[in-house]
């Protein structure tokens, strides 16, 4: 600690913090331009100069560390005059075209000059002009170099946080220009974070430029609907029309950053395929009808369905709020008396031989998932990222890691299918194929057991010997590089007290998912016993996957992970809901499809999912859906699945719903509607409660507030939370019983088989997320051509070249896409993003065959 | 009688070749050091000599070396600053082109003292001949075992490489030099941490000027007291002065520290080439404020010049006779600094542009009323607020011109023309 005196006030502060931080901690503000929290100090604008007793010159407070006994003055005549002088210098060549500048009204230069002055300018020469016109760096960033104040916040943001290094300064001296250099912009993420940190109107948001003025905007704080990172966004509308999305410097896990999807991608809310009116199938065609007619028709069909006693299932997208999802599962359980409720098509695509994913997942999620903030999870010694592509799927989590790595010595290990941008920061990296995760984990466990005293483990787990023998043979399975990776990782773990595991959603989608989760479970258990502090967090690419599970959108557990065979738990809900609940575990979506194909299922209620496009094996899903007696689809968009429905209910997007999301950290955040539902569409919760009211069953919540009250009452991690008190940073949900299960799974771990054949994998890419992002005009414009990415040498083997149209063929199907070749892309893998509707990627997949073998052919 | 050390080989046939260097006792100092000195003793020797850096700031060299952490696990670097770009300065070039082994030997000894395994020479890009000479000399030194692994059979190893700059004056500033050497944009870094703690690749680094390092072998061979006895006590040693401008015999002169400016110009430069009276002299490169003729009796050493409101800087002496328009001189100097401003900080980037615009119009006779006062005010607004000394240096030299020759500036405003022409 150091004691310093600032403006005659003595204050005790941490050693070596900057004078600026020290001053701000006691409410003394010093104006700054080039300073930006989290970016490296530049000390170039000289606005923050202060006087330090005993020093001849004024010193930049943003980078000068405090020293014990320092006496600092922030408001002497010399300081005040210096500020005025710096602003005069900046204004000298500044174009002052405020009347046409997007930034006017929220411009740091305007505000600063207003406060610190000069009141008039003495510069009377011709001003410097870089270019007569604004020019576009790309389709979202537009630059006016004349307005630049050379703070380099954009450059540092792009390099230090985003990691793209797409911007640099060209030229020298007064003619320095922050812009792209050589081919740097080819690596631009289009995240717009450079725009966000630009204090003036030099970098502008192209889709927003000239469309509004800040004071004409109605702004709403809400949460990004794309991924599980759960960034805080501020949406600006003018006359009800979406204008822009911004992030706030001091709010949310993302602070001032967003990824391209969050900043530019929410214009999907006005997609032309939004369903405007309810639709009912008549003579085999869907026709728009009135709500009244819909309800009448639905009532008839529902009573027939319920009367038939055939099983009914539900599938809901984790893009909905907790309140909607809670209400959905309540509807399914109380009205349809079913536990067959699933939340993603992409999970549980396993061969059916290994145990059900939810069986093993439930334990981890309910008992061991760390509901701690990302920053707490990163207050650790070692990080393992396994089974996902953090850069593409959770960009802002990737930024946070990069930032953390620049601040402290963290050991980072990455095992992923495709390259990530954090690879260069990692101590060890391994490229694997889907399904190999459990094998990697077995190797790690074998390494840990081999290098630690195991008597405690032996004492704790009664099947330890068996387990030990089961992982013993694992080795490296002949995979080049795995041995070294495991060795580094094991030694990283052994030398760390605290370890954080970040598990990507890809791990849950691969065919060996349940085995992988079991091995993950084992790893956590063993590390717990070895007295390591272990954090585990999933990296979901959907905004409310954790919330969906918390809400009970699972076939084998009630809300709050109450097991169906836990009579207390079941009793709780039966009492509260006033009905008796089915006690048999329900089916996951794969099972539902199987049974439906056999004609066993009566009906299916699909909320916002589009299995016709996403289920591996399009023929199976189409056949299964067509055999249902009643297919209800509630969605905001007319999806391929909706087109097969008997009844289509026009619901809403996050933009029209109020409620909450629970992000990957377990942070509960408020989603606030800012958009009026399109035409006849309704809020989802209203539709669900109306559906319930058509039956003789008890009511389900009819508003978000009602639903949240029930959630608070019944779901353990949410108890005690006060919705009104949730601020911009949300609030953490808590784990009811964070303890480790004293058992080890001994699954059969198959040794990876890597053949020469190219394996096709899929997943998100930076610009897209599932099928939602393609409905954003901006994102679609950024990337609308489907492609397959392969290694350069593989391309040479198939005799194809970068940019060429090729056929990607399986045994019985093929699709035509452009080929992209990369040097760092792993050999033997082909990647096609899963978002492009038109290619119908699921034609190439078969259940249980992931990754699938493909060949690349010239067209 | 003062005997030349630094330039003693200059003028000899093929003085840049290793055999010539060795034949006049070259590399004896390195041999002596490796046999007789521990690194600590060597640092003490340099401290005892009171050698001060010849790059401009005059920082005590032994002290700088002693700041480097002793931790043997840290990589440490030595960078020789051969970016000599200060107008009026051409002393380092002389050593590099004519006696490169003297520098290499100095660097090897310095590296031994500091614990350096890899050293660099950052040379001004325009010095093509110099860079080639250094490359050749380095490869000669490797062949003879003065560089490379286990030098002269000792445990000391050193690799030395040459890096050519890309034409920015600012890269002579030590932290900008480091940035540039790392491959980044040549802009100064914030200090602290100082290079001695975190410099090249964030490791302890010493940056020394060519002339500074070239003094080292002589100190080793002739002793600290020999060095201390030359010139004034607080800044002793031989010094290379660069004489240019309106003098009869421009060139480099090795003389003791502390000779008077007048002696240098009159005895060695033999007065003005035109025979006209001297009007003003810049004593230490263009950043150093000028003196009028009446100031020529000043002693040329760090402390005396600083006390007189100027600086020894790089020792670049520029003589101007009475036909010189000081407004034009000031304009040229400011245009230079404006052109070379790296653009990082506001006062230098924007201030010098503004100042240079005013000077240009003043010089060409379009000055406006109040311009001189505005210039003075802008100097105040720049001085002491810039990130690195470049901006301050620019302002200091303009202030020097305004201090001694204000009437010339006012004349330009009032009469729209020059007082001397
Ligand atoms: C703008 C600027 C330019 C400089 N250029 C040089 C140069 O060309 N050569 C040099 O040796 N030092 C130059 N310096 C001084 C260096 O920063 C540094 O002080 C010097 O290299 C240290 O070496 P010394 O201790 O041996 O003098 C410059 C400093 C500034 C501020
Ligand atoms: S949009 Fe993002 S990646 Fe592109 S230049 Fe700006 S900060 Fe860098
Ligand atoms: S473009 Fe904006 S953020 Fe970048 S240097 Fe210029 S003013 Fe700063
Ligand atoms: S990182 Fe995720 S939550 Fe954040 S803006 Fe991007 S998609 Fe949205
Ligand atoms: S004073 Fe500022 S702009 Fe000028 S060279 Fe130094 S850092 Fe660059
Ligand atoms: S904010 Fe400190 S110098 Fe710019």
Short mmCIF file of N, CA, C and O in Angstrom, two decimals, chain A residues 42-46 49 57-58 60 63-65 81-82 84-86 88-90 92-93 122-128 149-150 152 169-176, chain B residues 167-170 185 187 190 192 338-347 349-351 353-354 357-358 361 368 374 377-378 381-389 392:
data_model
loop_
_atom_site.label_atom_id
_atom_site.label_comp_id
_atom_site.label_asym_id
_atom_site.label_seq_id
_atom_site.Cartn_x
_atom_site.Cartn_y
_atom_site.Cartn_z
N UNK A 42 -0.56 4.39 -23.17
CA UNK A 42 0.15 4.97 -24.30
C UNK A 42 0.74 6.33 -23.89
O UNK A 42 1.83 6.69 -24.29
N UNK A 43 -0.02 7.05 -23.08
CA UNK A 43 0.43 8.35 -22.57
C UNK A 43 0.76 9.32 -23.69
O UNK A 43 1.75 10.04 -23.63
N UNK A 44 -0.05 9.33 -24.72
CA UNK A 44 0.30 10.16 -25.87
C UNK A 44 -0.52 11.44 -25.97
O UNK A 44 -0.05 12.41 -26.55
N UNK A 45 -1.74 11.45 -25.44
CA UNK A 45 -2.56 12.64 -25.68
C UNK A 45 -2.15 13.80 -24.78
O UNK A 45 -2.36 14.95 -25.13
N UNK A 46 -1.58 13.50 -23.65
CA UNK A 46 -1.06 14.49 -22.69
C UNK A 46 -2.18 15.32 -22.06
O UNK A 46 -1.94 16.43 -21.59
N UNK A 49 -2.09 15.24 -17.82
CA UNK A 49 -0.89 15.67 -17.09
C UNK A 49 -1.26 16.28 -15.73
O UNK A 49 -2.23 17.03 -15.63
N UNK A 57 8.66 18.52 -14.43
CA UNK A 57 7.67 18.54 -15.49
C UNK A 57 6.35 17.95 -15.02
O UNK A 57 6.32 17.13 -14.11
N UNK A 58 5.29 18.32 -15.71
CA UNK A 58 4.00 17.69 -15.47
C UNK A 58 4.11 16.23 -15.92
O UNK A 58 4.83 15.92 -16.86
N UNK A 60 2.18 12.39 -16.93
CA UNK A 60 0.91 11.78 -17.35
C UNK A 60 0.37 10.86 -16.26
O UNK A 60 1.00 9.86 -15.90
N UNK A 63 -0.31 6.78 -16.72
CA UNK A 63 0.70 5.72 -16.69
C UNK A 63 1.70 5.86 -15.54
O UNK A 63 2.48 4.95 -15.30
N UNK A 64 1.67 6.99 -14.89
CA UNK A 64 2.66 7.17 -13.82
C UNK A 64 2.19 6.47 -12.55
O UNK A 64 1.10 6.77 -12.05
N UNK A 65 2.97 5.53 -12.06
CA UNK A 65 2.54 4.82 -10.86
C UNK A 65 2.69 5.68 -9.61
O UNK A 65 3.59 6.52 -9.54
N UNK A 81 -3.92 25.05 -17.53
CA UNK A 81 -3.44 25.67 -18.76
C UNK A 81 -2.95 24.62 -19.75
O UNK A 81 -3.19 24.69 -20.95
N UNK A 82 -2.28 23.60 -19.21
CA UNK A 82 -1.77 22.55 -20.08
C UNK A 82 -2.92 21.81 -20.77
O UNK A 82 -2.87 21.53 -21.97
N UNK A 84 -5.87 22.97 -21.44
CA UNK A 84 -6.44 23.86 -22.45
C UNK A 84 -5.55 23.86 -23.70
O UNK A 84 -6.01 23.76 -24.82
N UNK A 85 -4.24 23.88 -23.44
CA UNK A 85 -3.30 23.92 -24.56
C UNK A 85 -3.37 22.64 -25.39
O UNK A 85 -3.36 22.68 -26.62
N UNK A 86 -3.47 21.50 -24.74
CA UNK A 86 -3.54 20.24 -25.48
C UNK A 86 -4.81 20.21 -26.34
O UNK A 86 -4.80 19.76 -27.48
N UNK A 88 -6.38 22.77 -27.46
CA UNK A 88 -6.20 23.72 -28.55
C UNK A 88 -5.38 23.07 -29.68
O UNK A 88 -5.68 23.24 -30.86
N UNK A 89 -4.37 22.32 -29.29
CA UNK A 89 -3.56 21.63 -30.30
C UNK A 89 -4.41 20.62 -31.08
O UNK A 89 -4.33 20.51 -32.30
N UNK A 90 -5.21 19.86 -30.34
CA UNK A 90 -6.02 18.85 -31.03
C UNK A 90 -7.03 19.53 -31.96
O UNK A 90 -7.27 19.08 -33.08
N UNK A 92 -6.69 22.36 -33.42
CA UNK A 92 -6.07 23.16 -34.47
C UNK A 92 -6.39 22.60 -35.85
O UNK A 92 -6.89 23.31 -36.72
N UNK A 93 -6.15 21.31 -36.04
CA UNK A 93 -6.40 20.73 -37.35
C UNK A 93 -7.68 19.91 -37.41
O UNK A 93 -7.93 19.20 -38.39
N UNK A 122 -6.97 29.87 -32.14
CA UNK A 122 -6.02 30.83 -32.69
C UNK A 122 -5.38 30.31 -33.96
O UNK A 122 -4.58 30.99 -34.58
N UNK A 123 -5.72 29.09 -34.32
CA UNK A 123 -5.10 28.50 -35.51
C UNK A 123 -5.86 29.00 -36.72
O UNK A 123 -7.07 28.82 -36.83
N UNK A 124 -5.14 29.66 -37.62
CA UNK A 124 -5.88 30.28 -38.72
C UNK A 124 -5.38 29.82 -40.08
O UNK A 124 -5.68 30.42 -41.09
N UNK A 125 -4.60 28.74 -40.08
CA UNK A 125 -4.09 28.27 -41.37
C UNK A 125 -5.01 27.21 -41.96
O UNK A 125 -6.00 26.81 -41.35
N UNK A 126 -4.65 26.75 -43.10
CA UNK A 126 -5.42 25.70 -43.74
C UNK A 126 -5.29 24.42 -42.93
O UNK A 126 -4.19 24.05 -42.52
N UNK A 127 -6.40 23.76 -42.69
CA UNK A 127 -6.34 22.55 -41.87
C UNK A 127 -5.85 21.37 -42.69
O UNK A 127 -6.02 21.30 -43.90
N UNK A 128 -5.27 20.45 -41.96
CA UNK A 128 -4.78 19.21 -42.57
C UNK A 128 -5.98 18.38 -43.05
O UNK A 128 -6.94 18.22 -42.31
N UNK A 149 -7.96 11.78 -33.62
CA UNK A 149 -7.12 12.48 -32.64
C UNK A 149 -5.89 11.65 -32.26
O UNK A 149 -5.20 11.97 -31.30
N UNK A 150 -5.61 10.61 -33.01
CA UNK A 150 -4.37 9.83 -32.85
C UNK A 150 -4.22 9.19 -31.48
O UNK A 150 -3.11 9.06 -30.98
N UNK A 152 -4.95 6.12 -30.84
CA UNK A 152 -4.62 4.70 -31.07
C UNK A 152 -5.41 3.74 -30.20
O UNK A 152 -5.00 2.60 -29.99
N UNK A 169 -0.98 2.01 -37.62
CA UNK A 169 -0.83 3.40 -37.98
C UNK A 169 0.11 3.46 -39.17
O UNK A 169 1.19 2.90 -39.14
N UNK A 170 -0.32 4.12 -40.21
CA UNK A 170 0.58 4.31 -41.34
C UNK A 170 1.00 5.78 -41.39
O UNK A 170 0.34 6.64 -40.82
N UNK A 171 2.08 6.06 -42.05
CA UNK A 171 2.57 7.43 -42.10
C UNK A 171 3.25 7.80 -40.79
O UNK A 171 3.40 6.98 -39.90
N UNK A 172 3.67 9.05 -40.70
CA UNK A 172 4.39 9.47 -39.50
C UNK A 172 3.98 10.88 -39.12
O UNK A 172 3.47 11.64 -39.93
N UNK A 173 4.22 11.21 -37.88
CA UNK A 173 4.01 12.57 -37.43
C UNK A 173 2.57 13.01 -37.60
O UNK A 173 1.64 12.25 -37.33
N UNK A 174 2.41 14.24 -38.06
CA UNK A 174 1.07 14.78 -38.20
C UNK A 174 0.25 14.02 -39.23
O UNK A 174 -0.97 14.06 -39.22
N UNK A 175 0.93 13.31 -40.10
CA UNK A 175 0.22 12.57 -41.14
C UNK A 175 0.02 11.11 -40.80
O UNK A 175 -0.15 10.26 -41.67
N UNK A 176 0.06 10.82 -39.54
CA UNK A 176 -0.20 9.44 -39.12
C UNK A 176 -1.69 9.12 -39.32
O UNK A 176 -2.55 9.93 -38.99
N UNK B 167 15.07 5.14 -41.57
CA UNK B 167 14.98 6.55 -41.94
C UNK B 167 14.20 7.44 -41.01
O UNK B 167 13.67 8.45 -41.44
N UNK B 168 14.11 7.08 -39.75
CA UNK B 168 13.41 7.95 -38.82
C UNK B 168 14.38 8.44 -37.75
O UNK B 168 15.00 7.64 -37.05
N UNK B 169 14.48 9.75 -37.63
CA UNK B 169 15.36 10.37 -36.63
C UNK B 169 15.00 9.89 -35.23
O UNK B 169 15.86 9.65 -34.40
N UNK B 170 13.70 9.72 -34.98
CA UNK B 170 13.25 9.38 -33.63
C UNK B 170 13.81 8.03 -33.17
O UNK B 170 13.93 7.77 -31.98
N UNK B 185 6.56 -0.17 -34.66
CA UNK B 185 6.62 1.21 -35.13
C UNK B 185 7.61 1.99 -34.28
O UNK B 185 7.60 1.89 -33.07
N UNK B 187 8.41 4.41 -32.23
CA UNK B 187 7.89 5.47 -31.36
C UNK B 187 8.42 5.20 -29.96
O UNK B 187 8.56 4.05 -29.58
N UNK B 190 7.08 4.48 -22.89
CA UNK B 190 7.03 5.17 -21.61
C UNK B 190 8.10 4.62 -20.66
O UNK B 190 8.32 3.41 -20.59
N UNK B 192 9.29 5.07 -16.50
CA UNK B 192 9.73 3.72 -16.28
C UNK B 192 8.75 2.70 -16.86
O UNK B 192 7.62 3.07 -17.10
N UNK B 338 9.49 18.94 -37.17
CA UNK B 338 8.11 18.65 -37.54
C UNK B 338 8.07 17.42 -38.44
O UNK B 338 7.26 16.52 -38.27
N UNK B 339 9.01 17.40 -39.37
CA UNK B 339 9.07 16.25 -40.28
C UNK B 339 9.41 14.97 -39.54
O UNK B 339 8.94 13.89 -39.88
N UNK B 340 10.25 15.10 -38.51
CA UNK B 340 10.72 13.91 -37.81
C UNK B 340 9.87 13.55 -36.58
O UNK B 340 10.09 12.51 -35.97
N UNK B 341 8.94 14.41 -36.21
CA UNK B 341 8.07 14.09 -35.08
C UNK B 341 7.40 12.75 -35.35
O UNK B 341 6.89 12.52 -36.44
N UNK B 342 7.43 11.88 -34.38
CA UNK B 342 6.88 10.55 -34.64
C UNK B 342 5.36 10.59 -34.66
O UNK B 342 4.71 9.67 -35.12
N UNK B 343 4.77 11.65 -34.11
CA UNK B 343 3.32 11.78 -34.16
C UNK B 343 2.61 11.19 -32.96
O UNK B 343 1.39 11.22 -32.88
N UNK B 344 3.37 10.66 -32.04
CA UNK B 344 2.72 10.01 -30.92
C UNK B 344 1.98 11.01 -30.03
O UNK B 344 0.81 10.85 -29.73
N UNK B 345 2.68 12.04 -29.60
CA UNK B 345 2.05 12.88 -28.59
C UNK B 345 1.52 14.19 -29.19
O UNK B 345 2.05 14.72 -30.15
N UNK B 346 0.45 14.67 -28.58
CA UNK B 346 -0.26 15.83 -29.10
C UNK B 346 0.61 17.09 -29.25
O UNK B 346 0.63 17.69 -30.32
N UNK B 347 1.33 17.49 -28.20
CA UNK B 347 2.02 18.78 -28.32
C UNK B 347 3.07 18.80 -29.42
O UNK B 347 3.20 19.81 -30.12
N UNK B 349 3.26 16.65 -32.12
CA UNK B 349 2.65 16.41 -33.44
C UNK B 349 1.91 17.65 -33.93
O UNK B 349 2.12 18.12 -35.04
N UNK B 350 1.03 18.18 -33.09
CA UNK B 350 0.19 19.30 -33.53
C UNK B 350 0.91 20.63 -33.34
O UNK B 350 0.80 21.52 -34.17
N UNK B 351 1.65 20.72 -32.22
CA UNK B 351 2.31 21.99 -31.91
C UNK B 351 3.36 22.33 -32.95
O UNK B 351 3.41 23.46 -33.45
N UNK B 353 3.63 21.32 -35.97
CA UNK B 353 3.03 21.62 -37.26
C UNK B 353 2.57 23.08 -37.30
O UNK B 353 2.78 23.81 -38.26
N UNK B 354 1.96 23.47 -36.22
CA UNK B 354 1.47 24.84 -36.11
C UNK B 354 2.64 25.82 -36.14
O UNK B 354 2.67 26.78 -36.93
N UNK B 357 4.16 26.14 -39.49
CA UNK B 357 3.34 26.94 -40.42
C UNK B 357 3.56 28.43 -40.18
O UNK B 357 3.67 29.21 -41.12
N UNK B 358 3.63 28.81 -38.92
CA UNK B 358 3.84 30.23 -38.61
C UNK B 358 5.21 30.67 -39.10
O UNK B 358 5.37 31.72 -39.74
N UNK B 361 5.45 31.13 -42.88
CA UNK B 361 4.87 32.36 -43.42
C UNK B 361 5.68 33.58 -42.99
O UNK B 361 5.83 34.53 -43.75
N UNK B 368 2.14 37.67 -39.53
CA UNK B 368 1.05 38.54 -39.08
C UNK B 368 1.42 39.13 -37.73
O UNK B 368 2.21 38.56 -36.99
N UNK B 374 2.69 34.65 -30.44
CA UNK B 374 2.03 33.35 -30.56
C UNK B 374 3.08 32.24 -30.54
O UNK B 374 2.90 31.21 -29.87
N UNK B 377 4.21 31.70 -27.09
CA UNK B 377 3.17 31.03 -26.32
C UNK B 377 3.10 29.54 -26.68
O UNK B 377 2.99 28.67 -25.81
N UNK B 378 3.17 29.26 -27.96
CA UNK B 378 3.10 27.85 -28.38
C UNK B 378 4.32 27.09 -27.85
O UNK B 378 4.19 25.92 -27.45
N UNK B 381 3.52 26.09 -24.53
CA UNK B 381 2.51 25.02 -24.48
C UNK B 381 3.08 23.66 -24.87
O UNK B 381 2.52 22.62 -24.53
N UNK B 382 4.16 23.68 -25.62
CA UNK B 382 4.77 22.40 -26.00
C UNK B 382 5.79 21.96 -24.94
O UNK B 382 5.78 20.81 -24.51
N UNK B 383 6.59 22.93 -24.52
CA UNK B 383 7.73 22.57 -23.67
C UNK B 383 7.30 21.90 -22.36
O UNK B 383 6.40 22.35 -21.67
N UNK B 384 7.96 20.79 -22.08
CA UNK B 384 7.70 20.11 -20.82
C UNK B 384 6.48 19.22 -20.85
O UNK B 384 6.15 18.56 -19.87
N UNK B 385 5.78 19.18 -21.97
CA UNK B 385 4.56 18.37 -22.02
C UNK B 385 4.65 17.24 -23.02
O UNK B 385 3.74 16.43 -23.14
N UNK B 386 5.75 17.19 -23.76
CA UNK B 386 5.86 16.16 -24.77
C UNK B 386 6.25 14.83 -24.14
O UNK B 386 6.71 14.77 -23.01
N UNK B 387 6.04 13.78 -24.90
CA UNK B 387 6.30 12.43 -24.41
C UNK B 387 7.80 12.18 -24.30
O UNK B 387 8.27 11.56 -23.37
N UNK B 388 8.52 12.63 -25.32
CA UNK B 388 9.97 12.38 -25.32
C UNK B 388 10.69 13.68 -25.58
O UNK B 388 10.07 14.70 -25.87
N UNK B 389 11.99 13.71 -25.49
CA UNK B 389 12.72 14.97 -25.60
C UNK B 389 12.74 15.58 -27.00
O UNK B 389 13.22 16.70 -27.15
N UNK B 392 10.63 18.76 -26.95
CA UNK B 392 11.28 19.75 -26.10
C UNK B 392 12.50 20.34 -26.80
O UNK B 392 12.74 21.54 -26.75
#
